[in-house]
Amino acid sequence: MDVIVLGGGLMGTASAYFLARRGARVTLIERNQVGTGATVASFGNIRRTGRHLTQLPLAHRSLSLWGEAEKMLGQDVEFRATGHIRLIFDEDGLADMRAYAEAARPWGLELEELGSREISARFPGLGPDAIAASFSPQDGSGNPRLIAPAFAEAARKLGAEIIEGALVEKLERTNSGFLVATSKGSFAAECLLNAAGAWGAGIAAQFGEEVPLDARGPQMGVTEPLPHRILPVVGIWTRDKEHGAYLRQVERGNIVFGGAAERVSVDLDPGHAIADPLRLPVQLRAVARLLPAIAEVAVIRTWSGCEGYMRDMLPVMGQSATTPGLFHAFGFSGHGFQLGPGVGDAMAELITTDRCETPLDDFSVDRFSHHSS
Ligand SMILES: Cc1cc2nc3c(=O)[nH]c(=O)nc-3n(C[C@H](O)[C@H](O)[C@H](O)COP(=O)(O)OP(=O)(O)OC[C@H]3O[C@@H](n4cnc5c(N)ncnc54)[C@H](O)[C@@H]3O)c2cc1C
């Protein structure tokens, strides 16, 4: 089986790897460099807490692949299962956490509830005013700069062709499959996987599949390095967006943070998401509730990245509803980093076997047309 994968972010490279592992002949076409879209901009959170429940089977599948990543890919992509703590500062947050924990348990996610004394004993320096927290010990983080190039390299070793800097000039369905004419030559295959991230809706529209996707850039920042003390990824249960920050300390000591600020709107052409310095004070105030020591530290860089947000905040994954041989995996709505390896494995299973052990029905490309009719 021949497959063209369009887009070399985490979804495209992971799919290329798992497809090649299943014996498919893969050509991955990326117009820039592998991993330089939303993937490299990611905060790197490998979290299951708070996910839409029907996404948990895919998230579990992905987490176990993150655990095997170093062996599977032949390099350390800095996955560390340091745990994910979400602090709680009020009764609403506590009620939301308990309701989610109860609902998520039958879906295979067990959250520990910590009291304030346990938080300060186990995680000194975090949220002195927190009344409680949830803790998910198996979750953690990975390095967003390493993961897509690592998947691409591993796919290449299995025979996949990875073509970077290729501008797509024509994309069409033929009698035997698909033809993709690019600035680096023309490629044909019986299947096409649309893994074009925020640009995926434009590709789907070319095949008569309109979906509501909004291109936006969440804003991130990083501090100067400090002695390494904070192990878990830290977040919050809150109903107030202005408090919704998160942070983690990388092993080199810098504290990476995000959330709380509104996401900037991004023009898909050229797709450059630019962090807005005016949003930084709101963000830092929210981070300081989680980690007061941030007030003493210099922020050395801010950035953003162009991500596709679907109207219902769920990705588009699965078979095309209009075009045989076409598959989609895009629109990961700000939470695709954790899912990436699982998405690649699930899409490879679906494309090569016509079935997928992980339920993908909620992510179908035509769900928006069903709902409006
Ligand atoms: C700032 C930020 C922080 C985030 N933090 C987290 C987090 O902590 N945890 C989490 O789970 N998720 C997070 N996310 C979301 C996560 O990073 C994304 O969901 C995920 O990386 C999407 O991967 P992708 O492969 O679909 O898209 P991308 O990485 O954007 O890749 C798509 C690729 O397709 C290419 N492309 C587009 N059109 C074409 C074309 N016509 N021809 C060829 N190539 C094309 C692009 O150049 C791009 O490289 C974050 C996102 C951002 C922006």
Short mmCIF file of C-alpha atoms and ligand atoms in Angstrom, two decimals:
data_model
loop_
_atom_site.label_atom_id
_atom_site.label_comp_id
_atom_site.label_asym_id
_atom_site.label_seq_id
_atom_site.Cartn_x
_atom_site.Cartn_y
_atom_site.Cartn_z
CA MET A 1 0.00 0.00 0.00
CA ASP A 2 1.25 3.53 -0.89
CA VAL A 3 0.34 6.46 1.35
CA ILE A 4 1.12 10.16 1.00
CA VAL A 5 1.14 11.99 4.33
CA LEU A 6 0.57 15.70 3.93
CA GLY A 7 2.11 17.67 6.81
CA GLY A 8 5.17 16.87 8.90
CA GLY A 9 4.09 17.89 12.39
CA LEU A 10 3.76 15.38 15.21
CA MET A 11 0.64 13.83 13.65
CA GLY A 12 2.15 13.44 10.18
CA THR A 13 5.54 12.12 11.32
CA ALA A 14 4.06 9.71 13.88
CA SER A 15 1.63 8.43 11.25
CA ALA A 16 4.47 8.03 8.73
CA TYR A 17 6.44 5.99 11.28
CA PHE A 18 3.60 3.66 12.25
CA LEU A 19 2.49 3.27 8.63
CA ALA A 20 6.03 2.31 7.61
CA ARG A 21 6.18 -0.11 10.54
CA ARG A 22 3.06 -1.77 9.16
CA GLY A 23 4.73 -2.17 5.79
CA ALA A 24 3.18 0.77 3.88
CA ARG A 25 5.29 2.71 1.37
CA VAL A 26 5.11 6.24 2.75
CA THR A 27 5.90 9.63 1.28
CA LEU A 28 5.63 12.51 3.76
CA ILE A 29 5.34 15.97 2.20
CA GLU A 30 6.09 19.00 4.39
CA ARG A 31 6.22 22.48 2.99
CA ASN A 32 8.60 23.79 5.64
CA GLN A 33 10.72 21.65 7.91
CA VAL A 34 9.47 18.69 9.88
CA GLY A 35 8.10 19.66 13.30
CA THR A 36 8.16 23.45 12.84
CA GLY A 37 4.37 24.05 12.99
CA ALA A 38 2.30 23.93 16.17
CA THR A 39 4.35 20.98 17.39
CA VAL A 40 7.59 22.84 18.12
CA ALA A 41 5.65 25.63 19.88
CA SER A 42 3.94 23.24 22.28
CA PHE A 43 4.26 23.52 26.04
CA GLY A 44 5.01 19.80 26.06
CA ASN A 45 2.28 18.74 28.48
CA ILE A 46 1.56 15.01 28.40
CA ARG A 47 -1.62 15.16 30.41
CA ARG A 48 -4.83 13.15 30.43
CA THR A 49 -6.59 15.05 33.24
CA GLY A 50 -9.43 17.23 31.98
CA ARG A 51 -9.64 15.64 28.55
CA HIS A 52 -12.99 15.02 26.93
CA LEU A 53 -13.97 11.56 28.19
CA THR A 54 -14.34 9.99 24.75
CA GLN A 55 -10.77 11.05 24.02
CA LEU A 56 -9.35 9.05 26.94
CA PRO A 57 -8.95 5.71 25.09
CA LEU A 58 -6.78 7.48 22.52
CA ALA A 59 -4.92 9.33 25.29
CA HIS A 60 -4.18 6.02 27.10
CA ARG A 61 -2.94 4.46 23.86
CA SER A 62 -0.71 7.46 23.35
CA LEU A 63 0.64 7.51 26.89
CA SER A 64 1.85 3.94 26.62
CA LEU A 65 3.64 4.83 23.36
CA TRP A 66 5.28 7.87 25.00
CA GLY A 67 6.59 5.39 27.57
CA GLU A 68 8.19 3.33 24.79
CA ALA A 69 9.37 6.30 22.74
CA GLU A 70 13.06 6.19 23.60
CA LYS A 71 13.39 2.50 22.74
CA MET A 72 11.11 2.72 19.73
CA LEU A 73 12.70 5.82 18.19
CA GLY A 74 16.30 5.18 19.24
CA GLN A 75 16.63 8.54 20.99
CA ASP A 76 15.57 10.26 24.19
CA VAL A 77 12.70 12.63 23.39
CA GLU A 78 12.69 13.66 27.05
CA PHE A 79 9.42 12.01 28.02
CA ARG A 80 9.40 12.10 31.80
CA ALA A 81 6.48 10.62 33.76
CA THR A 82 6.89 13.12 36.59
CA GLY A 83 3.15 13.37 37.23
CA HIS A 84 0.59 16.09 36.61
CA ILE A 85 -0.77 18.10 39.51
CA ARG A 86 -3.72 20.48 39.25
CA LEU A 87 -4.13 22.83 42.16
CA ILE A 88 -7.52 23.93 43.52
CA PHE A 89 -8.18 27.26 45.23
CA ASP A 90 -11.97 27.31 45.71
CA GLU A 91 -15.05 25.11 46.21
CA ASP A 92 -16.09 25.34 42.53
CA GLY A 93 -12.71 23.99 41.48
CA LEU A 94 -12.99 21.18 44.03
CA ALA A 95 -16.48 20.24 42.86
CA ASP A 96 -15.38 20.25 39.20
CA MET A 97 -12.35 18.11 39.96
CA ARG A 98 -14.35 15.55 41.95
CA ALA A 99 -17.05 15.33 39.28
CA TYR A 100 -14.42 14.85 36.56
CA ALA A 101 -12.49 12.26 38.59
CA GLU A 102 -15.66 10.23 39.12
CA ALA A 103 -16.69 10.46 35.47
CA ALA A 104 -13.17 9.58 34.24
CA ARG A 105 -12.69 6.51 36.47
CA PRO A 106 -14.77 4.15 34.26
CA TRP A 107 -12.69 5.46 31.33
CA GLY A 108 -9.53 4.20 33.03
CA LEU A 109 -8.15 7.44 34.49
CA GLU A 110 -7.49 7.40 38.25
CA LEU A 111 -6.84 10.78 39.86
CA GLU A 112 -5.49 11.08 43.39
CA GLU A 113 -6.96 13.85 45.55
CA LEU A 114 -4.40 15.69 47.68
CA GLY A 115 -5.14 17.97 50.64
CA SER A 116 -3.30 21.22 51.33
CA ARG A 117 -0.89 19.65 53.83
CA GLU A 118 0.03 16.90 51.41
CA ILE A 119 0.65 19.45 48.64
CA SER A 120 3.11 21.43 50.73
CA ALA A 121 4.84 18.28 52.01
CA ARG A 122 5.23 16.63 48.60
CA PHE A 123 5.59 19.71 46.41
CA PRO A 124 7.10 22.54 48.47
CA GLY A 125 6.76 26.00 46.92
CA LEU A 126 3.63 25.19 44.93
CA GLY A 127 0.30 26.96 45.55
CA PRO A 128 0.55 27.95 49.24
CA ASP A 129 -3.14 28.99 49.15
CA ALA A 130 -4.37 25.82 47.45
CA ILE A 131 -7.06 23.91 49.33
CA ALA A 132 -6.63 20.67 47.38
CA ALA A 133 -5.27 19.21 44.14
CA SER A 134 -5.65 16.34 41.74
CA PHE A 135 -2.59 14.28 40.91
CA SER A 136 -2.07 11.91 38.01
CA PRO A 137 1.26 10.16 38.61
CA GLN A 138 1.70 8.55 35.18
CA ASP A 139 1.46 11.78 33.18
CA GLY A 140 4.29 14.25 32.60
CA SER A 141 5.96 16.04 29.72
CA GLY A 142 8.11 15.63 26.63
CA ASN A 143 10.33 17.83 24.49
CA PRO A 144 8.37 19.45 21.64
CA ARG A 145 11.54 20.20 19.66
CA LEU A 146 12.63 16.57 19.54
CA ILE A 147 9.54 14.47 18.96
CA ALA A 148 8.57 15.15 15.31
CA PRO A 149 12.15 14.99 13.95
CA ALA A 150 12.63 11.75 15.94
CA PHE A 151 9.51 10.16 14.40
CA ALA A 152 10.55 11.38 10.92
CA GLU A 153 14.04 9.92 11.30
CA ALA A 154 12.69 6.60 12.57
CA ALA A 155 10.20 6.52 9.66
CA ARG A 156 13.02 7.25 7.21
CA LYS A 157 14.99 4.32 8.61
CA LEU A 158 11.99 2.10 7.87
CA GLY A 159 11.98 3.28 4.24
CA ALA A 160 9.63 6.29 4.32
CA GLU A 161 10.51 9.18 2.06
CA ILE A 162 10.48 12.50 3.94
CA ILE A 163 10.30 15.50 1.64
CA GLU A 164 10.76 18.91 3.21
CA GLY A 165 10.46 22.37 1.64
CA ALA A 166 7.90 21.07 -0.87
CA LEU A 167 5.14 23.48 -1.88
CA VAL A 168 2.00 21.71 -2.99
CA GLU A 169 0.94 23.05 -6.39
CA LYS A 170 -1.84 20.60 -7.22
CA LEU A 171 -3.72 18.02 -5.21
CA GLU A 172 -6.22 15.78 -6.94
CA ARG A 173 -8.06 12.52 -6.82
CA THR A 174 -7.23 10.22 -9.77
CA ASN A 175 -8.67 6.89 -10.90
CA SER A 176 -6.10 5.00 -8.85
CA GLY A 177 -5.74 7.32 -5.84
CA PHE A 178 -4.17 10.74 -5.42
CA LEU A 179 -1.70 12.90 -7.26
CA VAL A 180 0.23 15.58 -5.40
CA ALA A 181 2.28 17.91 -7.60
CA THR A 182 4.86 19.89 -5.58
CA SER A 183 7.84 22.16 -6.12
CA LYS A 184 9.95 19.05 -5.44
CA GLY A 185 8.23 16.74 -7.92
CA SER A 186 4.97 14.83 -8.31
CA PHE A 187 3.88 11.96 -6.11
CA ALA A 188 1.08 9.43 -6.49
CA ALA A 189 -0.42 7.04 -3.97
CA GLU A 190 -3.63 5.13 -3.35
CA CYS A 191 -4.17 6.83 0.03
CA LEU A 192 -3.71 10.37 1.29
CA LEU A 193 -3.52 11.37 4.95
CA ASN A 194 -4.31 15.01 5.63
CA ALA A 195 -2.19 15.87 8.68
CA ALA A 196 -1.80 19.54 7.84
CA GLY A 197 -2.57 20.93 11.31
CA ALA A 198 -4.33 24.30 11.25
CA TRP A 199 -4.23 24.12 7.44
CA GLY A 200 -6.05 20.76 7.46
CA ALA A 201 -9.51 22.30 7.11
CA GLY A 202 -8.41 23.94 3.83
CA ILE A 203 -7.29 20.56 2.48
CA ALA A 204 -10.55 18.91 3.61
CA ALA A 205 -12.54 21.69 1.90
CA GLN A 206 -10.84 20.80 -1.39
CA PHE A 207 -12.64 17.46 -1.12
CA GLY A 208 -16.01 19.00 -0.27
CA GLU A 209 -15.66 18.65 3.51
CA GLU A 210 -16.18 21.96 5.30
CA VAL A 211 -15.42 22.04 9.03
CA PRO A 212 -15.38 24.98 11.48
CA LEU A 213 -11.71 25.55 12.34
CA ASP A 214 -10.29 28.69 13.85
CA ALA A 215 -6.50 29.29 13.68
CA ARG A 216 -5.22 30.63 16.97
CA GLY A 217 -1.99 30.95 18.91
CA PRO A 218 -1.75 30.15 22.61
CA GLN A 219 0.97 32.15 24.31
CA MET A 220 3.97 30.60 26.09
CA GLY A 221 6.93 31.98 28.03
CA VAL A 222 10.08 30.71 29.67
CA THR A 223 12.21 32.03 32.53
CA GLU A 224 15.92 32.01 33.17
CA PRO A 225 17.15 28.73 34.70
CA LEU A 226 16.81 28.06 38.44
CA PRO A 227 17.87 25.04 40.50
CA HIS A 228 15.66 22.12 39.46
CA ARG A 229 13.02 21.55 42.15
CA ILE A 230 9.60 21.21 40.53
CA LEU A 231 9.04 17.73 39.18
CA PRO A 232 5.40 17.50 38.05
CA VAL A 233 3.63 19.56 35.43
CA VAL A 234 1.46 22.04 37.33
CA GLY A 235 -2.01 23.24 36.35
CA ILE A 236 -5.21 24.41 38.02
CA TRP A 237 -8.91 23.56 38.31
CA THR A 238 -10.71 26.88 37.88
CA ARG A 239 -13.76 28.36 36.17
CA ASP A 240 -11.98 31.68 35.74
CA LYS A 241 -10.02 31.87 32.47
CA GLU A 242 -7.74 34.55 33.87
CA HIS A 243 -6.51 32.04 36.46
CA GLY A 244 -6.10 29.16 34.02
CA ALA A 245 -2.28 29.01 33.89
CA TYR A 246 0.11 26.06 33.85
CA LEU A 247 3.86 25.57 34.21
CA ARG A 248 6.65 23.06 34.34
CA GLN A 249 10.32 23.24 35.14
CA VAL A 250 12.54 21.60 32.55
CA GLU A 251 15.56 19.62 33.70
CA ARG A 252 17.89 22.46 32.69
CA GLY A 253 16.01 24.57 35.29
CA ASN A 254 13.98 27.00 33.18
CA ILE A 255 10.29 27.36 34.01
CA VAL A 256 8.03 27.14 30.97
CA PHE A 257 4.53 28.54 31.38
CA GLY A 258 1.34 29.16 29.43
CA GLY A 259 -2.43 29.61 29.69
CA ALA A 260 -4.52 32.38 31.27
CA ALA A 261 -4.05 34.81 28.36
CA GLU A 262 -6.47 34.88 25.39
CA ARG A 263 -5.14 33.06 22.33
CA VAL A 264 -4.09 35.42 19.54
CA SER A 265 -5.83 35.16 16.19
CA VAL A 266 -3.60 33.87 13.37
CA ASP A 267 -3.79 34.43 9.63
CA LEU A 268 -3.21 31.02 7.99
CA ASP A 269 -1.19 32.69 5.28
CA PRO A 270 1.64 32.89 6.28
CA GLY A 271 0.56 31.27 9.59
CA HIS A 272 2.95 33.08 11.93
CA ALA A 273 1.54 33.31 15.44
CA ILE A 274 3.05 36.19 17.39
CA ALA A 275 3.03 36.36 21.20
CA ASP A 276 1.52 39.59 22.50
CA PRO A 277 3.68 41.14 25.27
CA LEU A 278 0.62 42.95 26.68
CA ARG A 279 -0.84 39.59 27.68
CA LEU A 280 2.20 38.60 29.71
CA PRO A 281 1.27 40.39 32.99
CA VAL A 282 -2.11 38.59 33.20
CA GLN A 283 -0.37 35.33 32.55
CA LEU A 284 2.35 35.91 35.14
CA ARG A 285 -0.22 36.88 37.79
CA ALA A 286 -1.98 33.56 37.21
CA VAL A 287 1.31 31.62 37.24
CA ALA A 288 2.31 33.33 40.51
CA ARG A 289 -0.72 31.81 42.24
CA LEU A 290 0.62 28.38 41.36
CA LEU A 291 4.26 29.25 42.04
CA PRO A 292 4.88 32.51 43.96
CA ALA A 293 8.66 32.26 43.33
CA ILE A 294 8.04 33.18 39.67
CA ALA A 295 7.85 36.83 40.80
CA GLU A 296 11.61 36.79 41.47
CA VAL A 297 12.63 35.39 38.09
CA ALA A 298 13.32 36.96 34.68
CA VAL A 299 11.28 35.87 31.67
CA ILE A 300 13.75 35.39 28.83
CA ARG A 301 11.48 34.52 25.88
CA THR A 302 7.84 34.38 24.83
CA TRP A 303 6.39 32.64 21.78
CA SER A 304 3.27 31.30 20.17
CA GLY A 305 2.36 28.82 17.43
CA CYS A 306 -0.40 28.39 14.87
CA GLU A 307 -2.88 25.77 16.06
CA GLY A 308 -6.23 24.71 14.58
CA TYR A 309 -9.14 24.87 17.06
CA MET A 310 -12.33 23.09 16.10
CA ARG A 311 -15.65 24.57 17.21
CA ASP A 312 -16.25 21.66 19.62
CA MET A 313 -12.57 21.44 20.66
CA LEU A 314 -12.27 17.87 19.39
CA PRO A 315 -9.95 16.88 16.54
CA VAL A 316 -10.95 15.63 13.11
CA MET A 317 -9.73 12.04 12.76
CA GLY A 318 -10.72 9.19 10.52
CA GLN A 319 -11.89 8.43 7.01
CA SER A 320 -13.14 11.12 4.66
CA ALA A 321 -16.91 11.10 4.23
CA THR A 322 -16.67 12.08 0.54
CA THR A 323 -13.50 10.57 -0.90
CA PRO A 324 -12.36 6.94 -0.70
CA GLY A 325 -8.69 6.63 0.27
CA LEU A 326 -8.60 10.04 1.96
CA PHE A 327 -8.02 10.23 5.73
CA HIS A 328 -7.85 13.18 8.11
CA ALA A 329 -5.97 13.87 11.36
CA PHE A 330 -5.99 17.60 12.09
CA GLY A 331 -7.51 20.29 14.29
CA PHE A 332 -6.12 19.13 17.63
CA SER A 333 -7.45 22.23 19.38
CA GLY A 334 -4.48 22.91 21.67
CA HIS A 335 -4.13 19.43 23.13
CA GLY A 336 -2.58 17.27 20.42
CA PHE A 337 0.91 16.93 21.86
CA GLN A 338 -0.08 14.23 24.34
CA LEU A 339 -2.17 12.45 21.69
CA GLY A 340 0.43 12.49 18.91
CA PRO A 341 1.97 9.00 19.13
CA GLY A 342 -1.49 7.47 19.66
CA VAL A 343 -2.88 9.39 16.68
CA GLY A 344 -0.07 8.10 14.47
CA ASP A 345 -0.60 4.52 15.61
CA ALA A 346 -4.40 4.70 15.33
CA MET A 347 -4.32 6.31 11.87
CA ALA A 348 -1.82 3.72 10.63
CA GLU A 349 -4.09 0.95 11.94
CA LEU A 350 -7.14 2.50 10.28
CA ILE A 351 -5.44 3.13 6.93
CA THR A 352 -3.84 -0.31 6.64
CA THR A 353 -6.60 -2.49 8.16
CA ASP A 354 -9.76 -0.44 7.63
CA ARG A 355 -10.53 -0.62 11.34
CA CYS A 356 -9.27 0.92 14.55
CA GLU A 357 -9.40 -0.61 18.02
CA THR A 358 -9.63 2.91 19.50
CA PRO A 359 -13.05 4.50 19.00
CA LEU A 360 -12.80 7.52 16.69
CA ASP A 361 -16.51 8.11 15.99
CA ASP A 362 -16.66 11.38 17.97
CA PHE A 363 -13.95 12.85 15.76
CA SER A 364 -15.56 12.20 12.35
CA VAL A 365 -15.16 14.91 9.74
CA ASP A 366 -18.90 15.02 8.98
CA ARG A 367 -20.08 15.45 12.60
CA PHE A 368 -20.74 19.16 12.07
CA SER A 369 -23.05 18.56 9.11
CA HIS A 370 -24.98 15.91 11.13
CA HIS A 371 -25.50 18.34 13.99
CA SER A 372 -26.77 21.18 11.85
CA SER A 373 -29.27 19.06 9.88
C1 LIG B 1 1.82 27.29 21.84
C2 LIG B 1 1.22 25.92 21.87
C3 LIG B 1 1.26 25.15 23.03
C4 LIG B 1 0.71 23.86 23.07
N1 LIG B 1 0.83 23.10 24.19
C5 LIG B 1 0.34 21.82 24.21
C6 LIG B 1 0.51 20.97 25.34
O1 LIG B 1 1.15 21.35 26.32
N2 LIG B 1 -0.03 19.72 25.33
C7 LIG B 1 -0.72 19.25 24.27
O2 LIG B 1 -1.21 18.11 24.31
N3 LIG B 1 -0.83 20.02 23.13
C8 LIG B 1 -0.33 21.28 23.09
N4 LIG B 1 -0.46 22.06 21.98
C9 LIG B 1 -1.12 21.49 20.82
C10 LIG B 1 -0.17 20.62 20.01
O3 LIG B 1 1.11 21.21 19.93
C11 LIG B 1 -0.77 20.42 18.62
O4 LIG B 1 -2.11 19.94 18.76
C12 LIG B 1 0.01 19.41 17.80
O5 LIG B 1 1.38 19.70 17.80
C13 LIG B 1 -0.54 19.46 16.38
O6 LIG B 1 0.28 18.67 15.57
P1 LIG B 1 -0.02 18.61 14.02
O7 LIG B 1 0.94 17.67 13.43
O8 LIG B 1 -1.48 18.37 13.80
O9 LIG B 1 0.20 20.13 13.51
P2 LIG B 1 1.52 20.92 13.14
O10 LIG B 1 2.63 20.66 14.08
O11 LIG B 1 1.12 22.35 12.93
O12 LIG B 1 1.94 20.28 11.76
C14 LIG B 1 1.22 20.51 10.57
C15 LIG B 1 2.26 20.61 9.47
O13 LIG B 1 1.60 20.63 8.21
C16 LIG B 1 2.35 21.44 7.34
N5 LIG B 1 1.49 21.82 6.23
C17 LIG B 1 0.36 22.56 6.27
N6 LIG B 1 -0.17 22.67 5.03
C18 LIG B 1 0.65 21.97 4.21
C19 LIG B 1 0.62 21.72 2.81
N7 LIG B 1 -0.35 22.18 2.02
N8 LIG B 1 1.62 20.96 2.28
C20 LIG B 1 2.62 20.49 3.07
N9 LIG B 1 2.70 20.70 4.39
C21 LIG B 1 1.71 21.43 4.96
C22 LIG B 1 2.77 22.60 8.22
O14 LIG B 1 3.89 23.29 7.67
C23 LIG B 1 3.07 21.92 9.54
O15 LIG B 1 4.44 21.58 9.68
C24 LIG B 1 0.07 23.35 21.92
C25 LIG B 1 0.02 24.12 20.75
C26 LIG B 1 0.59 25.38 20.72
C27 LIG B 1 0.53 26.18 19.44
#
